[in-house]
Amino acid sequence: QLIREWNGVEHTVTVLKDGFDWQGRKYKSLSGVAREITGTRWNGYRFFGLQTRSREV
């Protein structure tokens, strides 16, 4: 799981084999999750504080 606080709200994302789950919705990318949380475009890995993208789950 990935946890990120944004504007005083803690957001938890579950890493799936084929994507990500946030608030019961499935996303293909972390960037999509970050966009939903912030309302703007983000590099999802940077938003969640990850250094490199890993293909392993």
JSON list of C-alpha atoms in Angstrom, two decimals:
[
{"chain": "A", "resi": 1, "resn": "GLN", "atom": "CA", "xyz": [0.00, 0.00, 0.00]},
{"chain": "A", "resi": 2, "resn": "LEU", "atom": "CA", "xyz": [1.00, 3.59, -0.62]},
{"chain": "A", "resi": 3, "resn": "ILE", "atom": "CA", "xyz": [-0.03, 6.38, 1.73]},
{"chain": "A", "resi": 4, "resn": "ARG", "atom": "CA", "xyz": [0.02, 10.09, 0.92]},
{"chain": "A", "resi": 5, "resn": "GLU", "atom": "CA", "xyz": [-1.40, 13.05, 2.78]},
{"chain": "A", "resi": 6, "resn": "TRP", "atom": "CA", "xyz": [-2.87, 15.81, 0.62]},
{"chain": "A", "resi": 7, "resn": "ASN", "atom": "CA", "xyz": [-4.55, 18.93, 2.01]},
{"chain": "A", "resi": 8, "resn": "GLY", "atom": "CA", "xyz": [-4.91, 17.32, 5.43]},
{"chain": "A", "resi": 9, "resn": "VAL", "atom": "CA", "xyz": [-6.48, 14.10, 4.11]},
{"chain": "A", "resi": 10, "resn": "GLU", "atom": "CA", "xyz": [-4.63, 10.78, 4.18]},
{"chain": "A", "resi": 11, "resn": "HIS", "atom": "CA", "xyz": [-5.04, 8.74, 0.98]},
{"chain": "A", "resi": 12, "resn": "THR", "atom": "CA", "xyz": [-4.24, 5.03, 0.82]},
{"chain": "A", "resi": 13, "resn": "VAL", "atom": "CA", "xyz": [-3.65, 3.29, -2.50]},
{"chain": "A", "resi": 14, "resn": "THR", "atom": "CA", "xyz": [-3.45, -0.48, -2.84]},
{"chain": "A", "resi": 15, "resn": "VAL", "atom": "CA", "xyz": [-0.98, -1.78, -5.41]},
{"chain": "A", "resi": 16, "resn": "LEU", "atom": "CA", "xyz": [-2.53, -4.50, -7.57]},
{"chain": "A", "resi": 17, "resn": "LYS", "atom": "CA", "xyz": [-0.89, -6.82, -10.08]},
{"chain": "A", "resi": 18, "resn": "ASP", "atom": "CA", "xyz": [-2.50, -4.91, -12.95]},
{"chain": "A", "resi": 19, "resn": "GLY", "atom": "CA", "xyz": [-2.97, -1.42, -11.53]},
{"chain": "A", "resi": 20, "resn": "PHE", "atom": "CA", "xyz": [-3.96, 0.47, -8.41]},
{"chain": "A", "resi": 21, "resn": "ASP", "atom": "CA", "xyz": [-7.04, 0.71, -6.20]},
{"chain": "A", "resi": 22, "resn": "TRP", "atom": "CA", "xyz": [-8.06, 3.96, -4.51]},
{"chain": "A", "resi": 23, "resn": "GLN", "atom": "CA", "xyz": [-11.38, 4.35, -2.70]},
{"chain": "A", "resi": 24, "resn": "GLY", "atom": "CA", "xyz": [-12.78, 1.25, -4.37]},
{"chain": "A", "resi": 25, "resn": "ARG", "atom": "CA", "xyz": [-11.95, 2.42, -7.90]},
{"chain": "A", "resi": 26, "resn": "LYS", "atom": "CA", "xyz": [-9.34, 0.73, -10.07]},
{"chain": "A", "resi": 27, "resn": "TYR", "atom": "CA", "xyz": [-6.75, 2.77, -11.98]},
{"chain": "A", "resi": 28, "resn": "LYS", "atom": "CA", "xyz": [-4.20, 1.72, -14.59]},
{"chain": "A", "resi": 29, "resn": "SER", "atom": "CA", "xyz": [-1.65, 4.28, -13.37]},
{"chain": "A", "resi": 30, "resn": "LEU", "atom": "CA", "xyz": [-0.58, 6.13, -10.25]},
{"chain": "A", "resi": 31, "resn": "SER", "atom": "CA", "xyz": [-0.78, 9.33, -12.27]},
{"chain": "A", "resi": 32, "resn": "GLY", "atom": "CA", "xyz": [-4.51, 8.74, -12.66]},
{"chain": "A", "resi": 33, "resn": "VAL", "atom": "CA", "xyz": [-4.88, 8.35, -8.90]},
{"chain": "A", "resi": 34, "resn": "ALA", "atom": "CA", "xyz": [-2.83, 11.50, -8.25]},
{"chain": "A", "resi": 35, "resn": "ARG", "atom": "CA", "xyz": [-4.96, 13.44, -10.75]},
{"chain": "A", "resi": 36, "resn": "GLU", "atom": "CA", "xyz": [-8.15, 12.36, -8.96]},
{"chain": "A", "resi": 37, "resn": "ILE", "atom": "CA", "xyz": [-6.73, 13.37, -5.57]},
{"chain": "A", "resi": 38, "resn": "THR", "atom": "CA", "xyz": [-5.30, 16.75, -6.60]},
{"chain": "A", "resi": 39, "resn": "GLY", "atom": "CA", "xyz": [-7.35, 17.81, -9.61]},
{"chain": "A", "resi": 40, "resn": "THR", "atom": "CA", "xyz": [-4.20, 18.43, -11.62]},
{"chain": "A", "resi": 41, "resn": "ARG", "atom": "CA", "xyz": [-1.62, 16.43, -13.59]},
{"chain": "A", "resi": 42, "resn": "TRP", "atom": "CA", "xyz": [1.15, 14.76, -11.61]},
{"chain": "A", "resi": 43, "resn": "ASN", "atom": "CA", "xyz": [3.77, 12.11, -12.16]},
{"chain": "A", "resi": 44, "resn": "GLY", "atom": "CA", "xyz": [2.17, 9.47, -9.95]},
{"chain": "A", "resi": 45, "resn": "TYR", "atom": "CA", "xyz": [5.44, 7.98, -8.74]},
{"chain": "A", "resi": 46, "resn": "ARG", "atom": "CA", "xyz": [6.72, 11.41, -7.73]},
{"chain": "A", "resi": 47, "resn": "PHE", "atom": "CA", "xyz": [3.42, 12.31, -6.02]},
{"chain": "A", "resi": 48, "resn": "PHE", "atom": "CA", "xyz": [3.65, 9.20, -3.84]},
{"chain": "A", "resi": 49, "resn": "GLY", "atom": "CA", "xyz": [7.36, 9.73, -3.14]},
{"chain": "A", "resi": 50, "resn": "LEU", "atom": "CA", "xyz": [8.67, 6.75, -5.09]},
{"chain": "A", "resi": 51, "resn": "GLN", "atom": "CA", "xyz": [12.13, 6.94, -6.64]},
{"chain": "A", "resi": 52, "resn": "THR", "atom": "CA", "xyz": [11.84, 4.44, -9.48]},
{"chain": "A", "resi": 53, "resn": "ARG", "atom": "CA", "xyz": [9.07, 2.49, -11.08]},
{"chain": "A", "resi": 54, "resn": "SER", "atom": "CA", "xyz": [9.10, -1.19, -10.18]},
{"chain": "A", "resi": 55, "resn": "ARG", "atom": "CA", "xyz": [7.36, -3.76, -12.33]},
{"chain": "A", "resi": 56, "resn": "GLU", "atom": "CA", "xyz": [7.24, -6.25, -9.46]},
{"chain": "A", "resi": 57, "resn": "VAL", "atom": "CA", "xyz": [4.24, -6.42, -7.15]}
]
